[in-house]
CSV table of C-alpha atoms and ligand atoms in Angstrom, one decimal:
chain,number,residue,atom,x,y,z
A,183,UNK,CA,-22.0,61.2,67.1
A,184,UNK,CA,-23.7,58.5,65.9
A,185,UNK,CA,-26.2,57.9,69.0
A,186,UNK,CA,-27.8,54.0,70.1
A,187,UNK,CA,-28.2,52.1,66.7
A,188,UNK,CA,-31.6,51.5,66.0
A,189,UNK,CA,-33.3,48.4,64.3
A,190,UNK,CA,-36.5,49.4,62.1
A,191,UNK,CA,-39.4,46.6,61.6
A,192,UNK,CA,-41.1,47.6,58.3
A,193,UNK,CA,-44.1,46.6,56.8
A,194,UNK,CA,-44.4,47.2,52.3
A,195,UNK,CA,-47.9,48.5,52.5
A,196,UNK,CA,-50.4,48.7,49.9
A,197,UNK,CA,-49.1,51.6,48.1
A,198,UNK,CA,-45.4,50.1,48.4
A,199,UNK,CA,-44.0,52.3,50.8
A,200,UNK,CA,-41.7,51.1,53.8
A,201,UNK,CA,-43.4,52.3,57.2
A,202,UNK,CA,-42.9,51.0,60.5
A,203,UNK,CA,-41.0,51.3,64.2
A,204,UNK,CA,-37.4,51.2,65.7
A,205,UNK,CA,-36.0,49.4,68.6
A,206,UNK,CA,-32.6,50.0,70.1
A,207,UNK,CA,-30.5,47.3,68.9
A,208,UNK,CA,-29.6,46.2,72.4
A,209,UNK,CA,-33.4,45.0,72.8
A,210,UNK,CA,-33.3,43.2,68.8
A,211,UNK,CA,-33.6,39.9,70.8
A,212,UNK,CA,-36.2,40.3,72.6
A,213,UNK,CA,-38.1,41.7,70.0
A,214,UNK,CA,-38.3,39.2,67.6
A,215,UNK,CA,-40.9,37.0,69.2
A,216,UNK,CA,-43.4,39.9,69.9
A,217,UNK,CA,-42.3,42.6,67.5
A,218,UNK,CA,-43.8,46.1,68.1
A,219,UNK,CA,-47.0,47.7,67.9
A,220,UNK,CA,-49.4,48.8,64.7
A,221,UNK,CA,-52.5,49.9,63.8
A,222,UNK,CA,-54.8,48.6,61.2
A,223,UNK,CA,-56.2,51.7,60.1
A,224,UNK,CA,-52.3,52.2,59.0
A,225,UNK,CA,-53.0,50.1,55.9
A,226,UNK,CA,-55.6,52.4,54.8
A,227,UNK,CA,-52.8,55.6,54.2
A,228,UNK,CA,-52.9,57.1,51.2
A,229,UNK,CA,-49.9,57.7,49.5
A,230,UNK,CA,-50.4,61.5,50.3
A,231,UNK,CA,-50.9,61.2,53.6
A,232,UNK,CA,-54.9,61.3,55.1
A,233,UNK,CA,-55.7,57.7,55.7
A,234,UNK,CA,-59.1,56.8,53.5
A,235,UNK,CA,-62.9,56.8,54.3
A,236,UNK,CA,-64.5,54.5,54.3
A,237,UNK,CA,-62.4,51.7,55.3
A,238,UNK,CA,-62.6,48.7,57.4
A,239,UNK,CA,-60.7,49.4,60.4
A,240,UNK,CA,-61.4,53.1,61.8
A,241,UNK,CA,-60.0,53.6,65.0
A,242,UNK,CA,-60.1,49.9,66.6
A,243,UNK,CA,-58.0,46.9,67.0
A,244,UNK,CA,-53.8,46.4,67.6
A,245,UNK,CA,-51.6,44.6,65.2
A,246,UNK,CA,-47.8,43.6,66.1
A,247,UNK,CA,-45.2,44.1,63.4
A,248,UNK,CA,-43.1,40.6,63.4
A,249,UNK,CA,-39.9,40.6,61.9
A,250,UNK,CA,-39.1,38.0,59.5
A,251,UNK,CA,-35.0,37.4,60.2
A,252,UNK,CA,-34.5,36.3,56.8
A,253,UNK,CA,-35.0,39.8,55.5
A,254,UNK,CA,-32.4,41.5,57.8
A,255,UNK,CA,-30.9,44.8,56.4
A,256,UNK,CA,-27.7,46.3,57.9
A,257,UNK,CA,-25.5,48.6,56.4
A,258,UNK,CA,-23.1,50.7,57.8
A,259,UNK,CA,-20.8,52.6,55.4
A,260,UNK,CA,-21.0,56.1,57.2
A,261,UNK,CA,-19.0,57.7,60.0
A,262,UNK,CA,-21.8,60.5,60.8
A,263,UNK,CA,-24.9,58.4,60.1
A,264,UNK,CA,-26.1,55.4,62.1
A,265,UNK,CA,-26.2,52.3,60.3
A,266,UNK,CA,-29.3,51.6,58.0
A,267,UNK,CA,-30.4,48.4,60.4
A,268,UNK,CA,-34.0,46.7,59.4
A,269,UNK,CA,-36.6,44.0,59.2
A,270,UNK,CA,-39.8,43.7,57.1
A,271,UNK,CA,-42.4,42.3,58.9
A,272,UNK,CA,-45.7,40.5,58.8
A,273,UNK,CA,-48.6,42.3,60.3
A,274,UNK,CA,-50.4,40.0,62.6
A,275,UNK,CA,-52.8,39.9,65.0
A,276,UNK,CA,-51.6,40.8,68.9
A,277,UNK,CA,-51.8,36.9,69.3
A,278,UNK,CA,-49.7,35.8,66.7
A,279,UNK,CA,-52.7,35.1,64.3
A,280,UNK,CA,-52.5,36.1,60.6
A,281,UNK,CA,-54.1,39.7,59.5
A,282,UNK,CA,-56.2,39.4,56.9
A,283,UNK,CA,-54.7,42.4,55.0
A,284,UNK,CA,-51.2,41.9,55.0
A,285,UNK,CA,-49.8,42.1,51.8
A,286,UNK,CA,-47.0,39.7,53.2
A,287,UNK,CA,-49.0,37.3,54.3
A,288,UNK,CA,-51.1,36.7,51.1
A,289,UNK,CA,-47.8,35.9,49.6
A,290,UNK,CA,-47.1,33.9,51.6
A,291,UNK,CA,-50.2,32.3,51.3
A,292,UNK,CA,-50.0,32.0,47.5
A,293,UNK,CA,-46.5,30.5,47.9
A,294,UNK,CA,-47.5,27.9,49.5
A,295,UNK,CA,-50.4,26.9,47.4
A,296,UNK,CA,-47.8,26.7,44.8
A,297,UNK,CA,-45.6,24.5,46.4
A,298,UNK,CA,-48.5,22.5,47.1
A,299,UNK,CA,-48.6,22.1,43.5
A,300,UNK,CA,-45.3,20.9,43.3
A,301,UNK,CA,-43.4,24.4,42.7
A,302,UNK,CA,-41.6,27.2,44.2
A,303,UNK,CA,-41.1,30.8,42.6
A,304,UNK,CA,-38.4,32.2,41.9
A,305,UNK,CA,-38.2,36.2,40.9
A,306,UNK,CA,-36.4,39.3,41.2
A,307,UNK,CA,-36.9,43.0,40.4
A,308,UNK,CA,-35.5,45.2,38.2
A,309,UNK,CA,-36.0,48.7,39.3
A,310,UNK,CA,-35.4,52.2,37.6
A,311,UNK,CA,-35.3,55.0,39.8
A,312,UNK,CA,-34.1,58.7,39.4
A,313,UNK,CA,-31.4,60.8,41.1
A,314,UNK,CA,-32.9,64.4,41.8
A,315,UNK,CA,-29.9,67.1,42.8
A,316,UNK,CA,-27.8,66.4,39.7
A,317,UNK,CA,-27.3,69.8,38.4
A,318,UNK,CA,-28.1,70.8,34.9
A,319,UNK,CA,-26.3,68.0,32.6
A,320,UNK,CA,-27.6,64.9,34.1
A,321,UNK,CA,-24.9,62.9,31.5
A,322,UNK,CA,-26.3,61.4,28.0
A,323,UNK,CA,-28.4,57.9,28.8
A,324,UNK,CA,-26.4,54.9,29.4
A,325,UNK,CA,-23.1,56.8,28.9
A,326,UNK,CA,-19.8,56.5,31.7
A,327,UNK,CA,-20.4,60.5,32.1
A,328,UNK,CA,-23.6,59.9,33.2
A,329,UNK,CA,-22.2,57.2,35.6
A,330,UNK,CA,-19.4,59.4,36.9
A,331,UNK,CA,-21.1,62.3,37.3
A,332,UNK,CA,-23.1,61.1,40.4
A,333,UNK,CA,-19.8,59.4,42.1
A,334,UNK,CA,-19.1,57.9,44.4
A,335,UNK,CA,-22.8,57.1,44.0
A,336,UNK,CA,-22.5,53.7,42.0
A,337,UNK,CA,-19.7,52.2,44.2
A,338,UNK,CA,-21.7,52.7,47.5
A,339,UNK,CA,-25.2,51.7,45.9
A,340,UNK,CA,-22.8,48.3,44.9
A,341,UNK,CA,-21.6,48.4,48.5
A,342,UNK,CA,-24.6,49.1,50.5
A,343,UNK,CA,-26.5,46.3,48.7
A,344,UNK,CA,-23.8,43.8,48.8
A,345,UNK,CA,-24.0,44.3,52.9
A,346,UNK,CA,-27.4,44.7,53.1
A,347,UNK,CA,-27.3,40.6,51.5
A,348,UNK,CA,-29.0,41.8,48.1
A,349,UNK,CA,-26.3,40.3,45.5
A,350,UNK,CA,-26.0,43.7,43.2
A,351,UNK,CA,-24.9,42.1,39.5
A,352,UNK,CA,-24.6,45.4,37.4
A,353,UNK,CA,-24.3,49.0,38.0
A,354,UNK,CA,-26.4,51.0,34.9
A,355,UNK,CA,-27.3,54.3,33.8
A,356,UNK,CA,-30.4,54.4,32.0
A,357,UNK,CA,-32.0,55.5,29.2
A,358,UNK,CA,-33.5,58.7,30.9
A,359,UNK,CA,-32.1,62.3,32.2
A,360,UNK,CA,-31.0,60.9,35.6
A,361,UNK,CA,-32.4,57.6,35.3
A,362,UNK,CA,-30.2,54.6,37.1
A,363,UNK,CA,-31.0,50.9,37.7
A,364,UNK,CA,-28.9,48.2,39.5
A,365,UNK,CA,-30.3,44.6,39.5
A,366,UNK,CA,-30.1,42.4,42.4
A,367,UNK,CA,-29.9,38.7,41.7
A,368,UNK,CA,-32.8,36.4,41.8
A,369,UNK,CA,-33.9,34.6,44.9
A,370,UNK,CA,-36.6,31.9,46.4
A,371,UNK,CA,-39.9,32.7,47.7
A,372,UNK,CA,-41.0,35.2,49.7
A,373,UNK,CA,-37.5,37.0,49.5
A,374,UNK,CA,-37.9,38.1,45.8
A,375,UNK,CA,-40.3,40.7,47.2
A,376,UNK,CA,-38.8,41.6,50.4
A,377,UNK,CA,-35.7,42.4,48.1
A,378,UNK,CA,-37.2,44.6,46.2
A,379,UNK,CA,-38.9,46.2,49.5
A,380,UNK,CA,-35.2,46.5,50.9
A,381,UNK,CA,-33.4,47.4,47.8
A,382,UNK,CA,-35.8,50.6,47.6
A,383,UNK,CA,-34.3,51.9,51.2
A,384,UNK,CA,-31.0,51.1,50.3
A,385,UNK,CA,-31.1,53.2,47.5
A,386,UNK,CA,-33.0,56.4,48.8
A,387,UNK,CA,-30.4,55.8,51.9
A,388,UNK,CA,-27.3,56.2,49.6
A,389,UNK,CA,-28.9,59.1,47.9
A,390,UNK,CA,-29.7,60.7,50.7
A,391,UNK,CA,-25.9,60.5,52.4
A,392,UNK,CA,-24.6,62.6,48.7
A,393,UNK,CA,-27.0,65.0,49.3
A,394,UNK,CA,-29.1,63.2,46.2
A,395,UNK,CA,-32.9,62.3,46.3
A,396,UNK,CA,-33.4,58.6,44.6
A,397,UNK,CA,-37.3,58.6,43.2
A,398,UNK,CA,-38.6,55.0,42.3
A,399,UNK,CA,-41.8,57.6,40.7
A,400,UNK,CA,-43.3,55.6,37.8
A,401,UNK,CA,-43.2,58.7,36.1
A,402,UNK,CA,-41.1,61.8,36.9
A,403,UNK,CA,-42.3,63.9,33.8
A,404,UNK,CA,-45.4,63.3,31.4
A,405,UNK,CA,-43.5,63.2,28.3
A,406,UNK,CA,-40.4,61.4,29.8
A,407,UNK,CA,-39.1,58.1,30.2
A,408,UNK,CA,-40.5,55.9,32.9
A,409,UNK,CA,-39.3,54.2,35.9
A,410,UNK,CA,-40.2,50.5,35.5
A,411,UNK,CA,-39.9,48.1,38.0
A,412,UNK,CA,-39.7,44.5,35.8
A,413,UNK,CA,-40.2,41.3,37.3
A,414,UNK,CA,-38.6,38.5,36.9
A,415,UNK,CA,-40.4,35.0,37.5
A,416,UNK,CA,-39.8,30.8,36.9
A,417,UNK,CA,-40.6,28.3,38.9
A,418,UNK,CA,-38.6,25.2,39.9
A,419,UNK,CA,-39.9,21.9,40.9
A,420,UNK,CA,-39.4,20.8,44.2
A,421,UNK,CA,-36.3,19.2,43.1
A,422,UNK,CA,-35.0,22.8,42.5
A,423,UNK,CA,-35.5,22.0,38.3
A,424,UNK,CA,-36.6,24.7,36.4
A,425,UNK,CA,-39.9,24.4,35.1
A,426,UNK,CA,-40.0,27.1,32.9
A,427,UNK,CA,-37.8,26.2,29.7
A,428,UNK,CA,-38.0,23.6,26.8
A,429,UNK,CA,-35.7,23.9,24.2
A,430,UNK,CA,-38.1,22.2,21.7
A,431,UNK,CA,-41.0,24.6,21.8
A,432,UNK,CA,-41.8,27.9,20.3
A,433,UNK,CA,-39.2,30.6,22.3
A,434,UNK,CA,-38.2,27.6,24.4
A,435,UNK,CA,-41.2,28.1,26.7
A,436,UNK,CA,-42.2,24.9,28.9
A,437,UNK,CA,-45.8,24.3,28.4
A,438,UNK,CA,-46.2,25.1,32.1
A,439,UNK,CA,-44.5,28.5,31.3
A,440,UNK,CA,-47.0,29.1,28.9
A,441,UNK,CA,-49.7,28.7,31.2
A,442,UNK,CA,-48.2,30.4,33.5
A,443,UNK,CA,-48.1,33.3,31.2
A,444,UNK,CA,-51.6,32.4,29.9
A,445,UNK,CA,-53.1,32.9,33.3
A,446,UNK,CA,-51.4,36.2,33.6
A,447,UNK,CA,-52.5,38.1,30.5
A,448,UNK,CA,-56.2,36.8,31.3
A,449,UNK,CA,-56.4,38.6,34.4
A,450,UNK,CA,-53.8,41.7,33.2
A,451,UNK,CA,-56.7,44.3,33.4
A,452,UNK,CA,-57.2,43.4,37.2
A,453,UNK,CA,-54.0,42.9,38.0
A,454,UNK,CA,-52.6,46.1,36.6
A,455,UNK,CA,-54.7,47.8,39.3
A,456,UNK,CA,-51.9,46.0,41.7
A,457,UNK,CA,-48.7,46.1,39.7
A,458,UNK,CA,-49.2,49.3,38.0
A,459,UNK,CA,-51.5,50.9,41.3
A,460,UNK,CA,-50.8,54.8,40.7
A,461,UNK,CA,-52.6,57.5,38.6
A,462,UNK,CA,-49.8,58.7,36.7
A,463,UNK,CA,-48.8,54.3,36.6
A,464,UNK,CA,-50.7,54.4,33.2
A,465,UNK,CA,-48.6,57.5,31.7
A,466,UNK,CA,-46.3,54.9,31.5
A,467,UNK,CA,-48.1,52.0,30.4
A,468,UNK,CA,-48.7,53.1,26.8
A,469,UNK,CA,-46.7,52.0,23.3
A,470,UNK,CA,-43.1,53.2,22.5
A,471,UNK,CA,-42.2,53.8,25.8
A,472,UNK,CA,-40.1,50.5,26.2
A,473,UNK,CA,-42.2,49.6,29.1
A,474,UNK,CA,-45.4,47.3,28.6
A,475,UNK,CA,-47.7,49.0,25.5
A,476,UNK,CA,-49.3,45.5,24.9
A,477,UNK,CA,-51.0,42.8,27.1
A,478,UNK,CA,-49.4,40.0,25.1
A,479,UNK,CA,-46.1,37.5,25.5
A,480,UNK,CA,-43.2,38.6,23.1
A,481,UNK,CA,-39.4,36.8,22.9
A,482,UNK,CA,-37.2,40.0,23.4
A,483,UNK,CA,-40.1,41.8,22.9
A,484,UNK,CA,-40.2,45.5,24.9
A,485,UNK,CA,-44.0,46.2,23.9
A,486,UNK,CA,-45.1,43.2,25.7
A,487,UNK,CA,-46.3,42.9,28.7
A,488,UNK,CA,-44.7,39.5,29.3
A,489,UNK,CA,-41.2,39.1,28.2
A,490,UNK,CA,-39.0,36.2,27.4
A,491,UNK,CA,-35.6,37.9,28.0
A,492,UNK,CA,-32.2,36.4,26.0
A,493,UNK,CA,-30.5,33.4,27.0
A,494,UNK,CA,-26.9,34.6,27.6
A,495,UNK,CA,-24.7,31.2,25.8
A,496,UNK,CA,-21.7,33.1,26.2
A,497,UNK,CA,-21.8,33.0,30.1
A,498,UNK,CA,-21.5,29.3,30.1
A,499,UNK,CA,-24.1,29.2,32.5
A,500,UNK,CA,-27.4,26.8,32.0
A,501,UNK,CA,-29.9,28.1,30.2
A,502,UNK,CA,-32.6,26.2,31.6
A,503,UNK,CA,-31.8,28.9,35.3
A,504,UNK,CA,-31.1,31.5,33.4
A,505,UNK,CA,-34.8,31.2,31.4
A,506,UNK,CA,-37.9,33.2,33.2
A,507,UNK,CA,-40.7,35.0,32.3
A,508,UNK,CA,-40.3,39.2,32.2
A,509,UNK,CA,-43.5,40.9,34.1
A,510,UNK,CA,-43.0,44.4,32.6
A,511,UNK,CA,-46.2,46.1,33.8
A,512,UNK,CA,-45.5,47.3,37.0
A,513,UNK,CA,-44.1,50.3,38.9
A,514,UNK,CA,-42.8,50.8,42.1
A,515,UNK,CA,-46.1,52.8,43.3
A,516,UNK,CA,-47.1,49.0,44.3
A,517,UNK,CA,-45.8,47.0,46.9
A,518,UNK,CA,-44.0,44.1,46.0
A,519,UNK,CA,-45.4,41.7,48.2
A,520,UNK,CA,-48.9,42.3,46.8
A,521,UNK,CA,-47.9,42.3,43.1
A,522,UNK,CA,-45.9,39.1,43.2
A,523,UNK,CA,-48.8,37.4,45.2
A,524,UNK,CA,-51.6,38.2,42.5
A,525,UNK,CA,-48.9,37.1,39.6
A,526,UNK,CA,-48.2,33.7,41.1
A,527,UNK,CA,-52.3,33.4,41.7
A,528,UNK,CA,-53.0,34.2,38.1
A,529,UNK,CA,-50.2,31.7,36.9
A,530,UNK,CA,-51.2,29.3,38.9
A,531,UNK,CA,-55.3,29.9,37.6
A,532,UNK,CA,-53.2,29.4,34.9
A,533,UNK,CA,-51.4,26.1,35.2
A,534,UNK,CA,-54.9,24.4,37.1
A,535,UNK,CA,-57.0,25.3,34.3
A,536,UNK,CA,-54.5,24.5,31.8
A,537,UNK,CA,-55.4,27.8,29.9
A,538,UNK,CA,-54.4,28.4,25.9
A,539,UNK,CA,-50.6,29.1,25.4
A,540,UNK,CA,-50.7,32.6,24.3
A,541,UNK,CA,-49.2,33.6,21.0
A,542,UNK,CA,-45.6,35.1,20.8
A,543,UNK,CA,-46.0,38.6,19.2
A,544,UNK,CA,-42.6,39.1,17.3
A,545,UNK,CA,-42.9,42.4,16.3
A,546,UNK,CA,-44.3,46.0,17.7
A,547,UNK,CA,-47.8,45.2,18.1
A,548,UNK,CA,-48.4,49.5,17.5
A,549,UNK,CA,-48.3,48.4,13.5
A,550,UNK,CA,-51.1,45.9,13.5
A,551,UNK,CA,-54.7,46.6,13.2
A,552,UNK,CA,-57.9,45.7,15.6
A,553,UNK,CA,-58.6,42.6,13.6
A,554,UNK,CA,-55.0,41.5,13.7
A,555,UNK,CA,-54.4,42.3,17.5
A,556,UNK,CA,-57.4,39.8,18.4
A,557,UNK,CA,-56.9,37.1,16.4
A,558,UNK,CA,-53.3,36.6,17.7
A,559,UNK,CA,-55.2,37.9,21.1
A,560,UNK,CA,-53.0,40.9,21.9
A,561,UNK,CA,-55.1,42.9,24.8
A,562,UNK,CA,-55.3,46.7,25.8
A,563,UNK,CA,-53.8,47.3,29.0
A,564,UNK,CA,-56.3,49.7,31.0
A,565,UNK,CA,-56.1,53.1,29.9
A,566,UNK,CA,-56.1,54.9,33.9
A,567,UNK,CA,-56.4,53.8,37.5
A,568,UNK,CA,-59.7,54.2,37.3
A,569,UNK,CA,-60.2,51.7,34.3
A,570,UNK,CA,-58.1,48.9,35.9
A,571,UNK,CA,-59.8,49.4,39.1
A,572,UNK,CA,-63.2,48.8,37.2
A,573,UNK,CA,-61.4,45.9,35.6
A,574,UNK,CA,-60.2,44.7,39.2
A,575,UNK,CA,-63.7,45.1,40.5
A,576,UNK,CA,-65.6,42.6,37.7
A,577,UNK,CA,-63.1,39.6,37.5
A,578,UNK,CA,-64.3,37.5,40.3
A,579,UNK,CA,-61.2,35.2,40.0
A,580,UNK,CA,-59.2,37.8,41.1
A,581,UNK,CA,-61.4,39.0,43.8
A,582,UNK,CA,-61.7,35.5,45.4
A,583,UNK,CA,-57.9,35.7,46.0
A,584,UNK,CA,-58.0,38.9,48.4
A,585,UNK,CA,-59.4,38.3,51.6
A,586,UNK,CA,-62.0,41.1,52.5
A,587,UNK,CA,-60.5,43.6,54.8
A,588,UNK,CA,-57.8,43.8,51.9
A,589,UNK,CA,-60.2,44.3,49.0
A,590,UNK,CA,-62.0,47.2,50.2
A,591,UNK,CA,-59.2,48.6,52.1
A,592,UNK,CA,-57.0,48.6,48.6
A,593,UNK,CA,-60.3,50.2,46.6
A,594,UNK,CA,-61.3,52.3,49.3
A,595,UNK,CA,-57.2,53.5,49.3
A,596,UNK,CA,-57.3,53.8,45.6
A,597,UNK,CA,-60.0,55.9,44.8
A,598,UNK,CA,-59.2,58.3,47.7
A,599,UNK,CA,-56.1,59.0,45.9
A,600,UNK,CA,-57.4,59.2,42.6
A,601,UNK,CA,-59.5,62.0,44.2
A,602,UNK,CA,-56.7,63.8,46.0
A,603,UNK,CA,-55.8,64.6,42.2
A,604,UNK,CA,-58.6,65.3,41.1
A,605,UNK,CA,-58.2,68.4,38.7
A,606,UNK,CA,-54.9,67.6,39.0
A,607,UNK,CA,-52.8,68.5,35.6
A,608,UNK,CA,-50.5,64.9,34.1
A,609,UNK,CA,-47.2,67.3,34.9
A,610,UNK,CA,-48.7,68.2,38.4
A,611,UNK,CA,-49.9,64.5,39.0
A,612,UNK,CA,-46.1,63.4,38.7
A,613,UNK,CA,-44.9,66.1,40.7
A,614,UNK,CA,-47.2,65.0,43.6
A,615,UNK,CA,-45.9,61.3,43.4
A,616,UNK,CA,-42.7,62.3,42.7
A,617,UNK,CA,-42.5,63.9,46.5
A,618,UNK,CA,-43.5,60.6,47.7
A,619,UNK,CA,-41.6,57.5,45.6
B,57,LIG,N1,-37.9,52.5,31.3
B,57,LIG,C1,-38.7,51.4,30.7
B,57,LIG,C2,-39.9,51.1,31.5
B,57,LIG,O1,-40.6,52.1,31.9
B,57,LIG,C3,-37.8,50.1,30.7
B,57,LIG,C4,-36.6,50.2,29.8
B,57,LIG,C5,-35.9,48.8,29.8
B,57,LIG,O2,-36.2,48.0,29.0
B,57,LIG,O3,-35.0,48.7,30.7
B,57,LIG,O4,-40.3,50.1,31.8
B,58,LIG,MG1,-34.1,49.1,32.5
């Protein structure tokens, strides 16, 4: 018995997570034009639960959730389980108007400021996640037995994704006890974050049908590996040429990919407190875990923030698509929509103000002293939540970006969560996350 199919409209809030309403399918149609009902104070949920105080909404006002049809999800791969059927959705106003706090909607404000400056983005997300319910022997990192172990796991993930329109490239176990990633190819626009919204469900749902729990937690254990979520950016012109590579210059960076980069490391602090938005976020963020130890640009670099990744010459394909820029510092604890929207901003504060290309760091920048690290202007990356909020809070740039509602709903969110752990133990801290990612 699989019951009347049911067709979810989502909305990535602030803390990343996928919440929203079903329709039957037999009313989809009808729905699309006026979507279904939502509440403001909704944005201001913790990721723990209690929704936080103070915040701008309380208990006023109506949104609509309206289904972008680009972003449809449907998969259906199980006899006994309806098929996984969604939308992500702007929040708007019950007359059609923007909301000034959807996370959505600032993207797609910033993308189009950027193709008013003659380019459009194109990203993708790499994301690590966990498999809880393994047994004992989880399999060694990256090896077949960890791969096996957990089948048919890896060719219904491939499946699922492919029918849910996410292009799958490569199956992987990781590096950690448990520890999985499958990247989705890259894509235009707004779409590079509602992948990485939809490639979240997809997951958990396949997971969840082996009797498996998939946790996107940025950190599962204190002294174990992370989960990253890496994010892959270049723009094209409007033309559809990539913008980002130059064969002549130093790690065959454009000079607009520089500044691009440029304006991203001069507003890192800030924007950590939105790519990297959870307590236990900056367990992660520190040297030697392969993740992001440095707020610097490296080529093939994995204690950068900013990555170039290889070009591939064997695959024939041309280098100047396959270039990008590797955003390393965030997690999954932050919505997509919201991350990618403060990246491209601070690129593009970047490319306007034509900032100083920042220097490649070739090697592990752990080995270089104070005086060293600021000449070739390698930065800290905040130290806690609490820091890179502080950080987010003085850098006026970054503030003018955010539209009111969605500043002080964010903080307001942010420091209620960093005081539902208050006390909490590092171990205890993941534990509580890990329930919810
Ligand atoms: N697990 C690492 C992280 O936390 C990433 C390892 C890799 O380079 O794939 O970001
Ligand atoms: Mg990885």
């Amino acid at each position: 018995m699989r019951g009347e199919e049911l067709v979810a409209f989502l909305h990535s809030d602030i803390s990343g997570l996928s919440r929203g309403r079903s329709v039957p399918v037999t009313e989809l149609d009808e729905r699309f034009a006026a979507g279904v009902g939502w509440v403001p104070a909704d944005q201001a949920l913790t990721p723990f639960g209690p929704i936080a105080e103070p915040n701008p909404f309380g208990s006023l006002g109506d949104l609509r959730l309206l289904p972008d049809r680009e972003s449809r999800v449907r998969v259906d791969l199980w006899d006994d389980a309806s098929p996984l059927h969604f939308f992500l959705c702007d929040a708007v106003n019950t007359d059609g108007s923007p909301w000034d706090a959807c996370p959505r909607t600032l993207l797609k404000g910033a993308l189009s400021r950027l193709e008013e400056a003659g380019f459009s983005l194109v990203a993708s997300f790499e994301q690590e996640f966990i498999l809880e319910g393994l047994g004992a022997e989880p399999g060694p990192g990256f090896s077949l037995e960890a791969q096996r172990l957990v089948e048919p796991f890896g060719p219904l993930v491939m499946a699922a994704l492919r029918q849910a329109g996410l292009e799958p490239e490569v199956f992987l176990p990781e590096y950690g006890e448990g520890q999985y990633e499958v990247p989705c190819a890259p894509v235009e626009g707004v779409s590079g974050a509602d992948r990485a919204a939809a490639m979240r469900e997809v997951v958990r749902e396949v997971a969840r049908r082996l009797g498996y729990r998939a946790s996107f937690v940025p950190k599962a254990d204190p002294e174990g590996v992370g989960n990253g979520v890496h994010i892959h950016l270049s723009l094209v012109d409007l033309e559809d040429r990539p913008v980002f590579y130059d064969p002549g210059r130093p790690g065959r960076l454009s000079t607009v990919g520089a500044r691009f980069a440029a304006g991203i490391l001069e507003h890192l602090p800030a924007l950590c407190a939105f790519t990297a938005p959870s307590v236990v976020s900056y367990l992660r963020l520190v040297p030697h875990f392969w993740s992001a130890g440095f707020g610097c640009l490296g080529e093939r670099n994995r204690e950068t923030a900013i990555r170039i990744p290889p070009i591939v010459e064997l695959s024939g394909g041309d280098p100047a698509r396959q270039f990008n820029l590797e955003f390393r510092a965030a997690d999954a604890a932050a919505c997509p929509h919201l991350a990618l929207a403060v990246l491209v901003l601070a690129g593009m504060r970047g490319l306007q103000d034509e900032l100083p290309e920042p220097t490649l760091i070739e090697e592990d920048p752990t080995g270089l002293d104070e005086e060293e690290r600021r000449r070739l202007g390698i930065r800290e990356l905040p130290g806690s939540l609490y820091e890179a909020l502080g950080a987010l809070e003085t850098d006026a740039v970054v503030r003018s970006w955010i539209p009111s509602d969605l500043w002080d709903c964010y903080l307001s969110v942010k420091r209620n969560e960093i005081d539902l752990l208050e006390g909490a133990e590092p171990g205890e801290a993941c534990e509580r996350y890990l329930r919810v990612y």
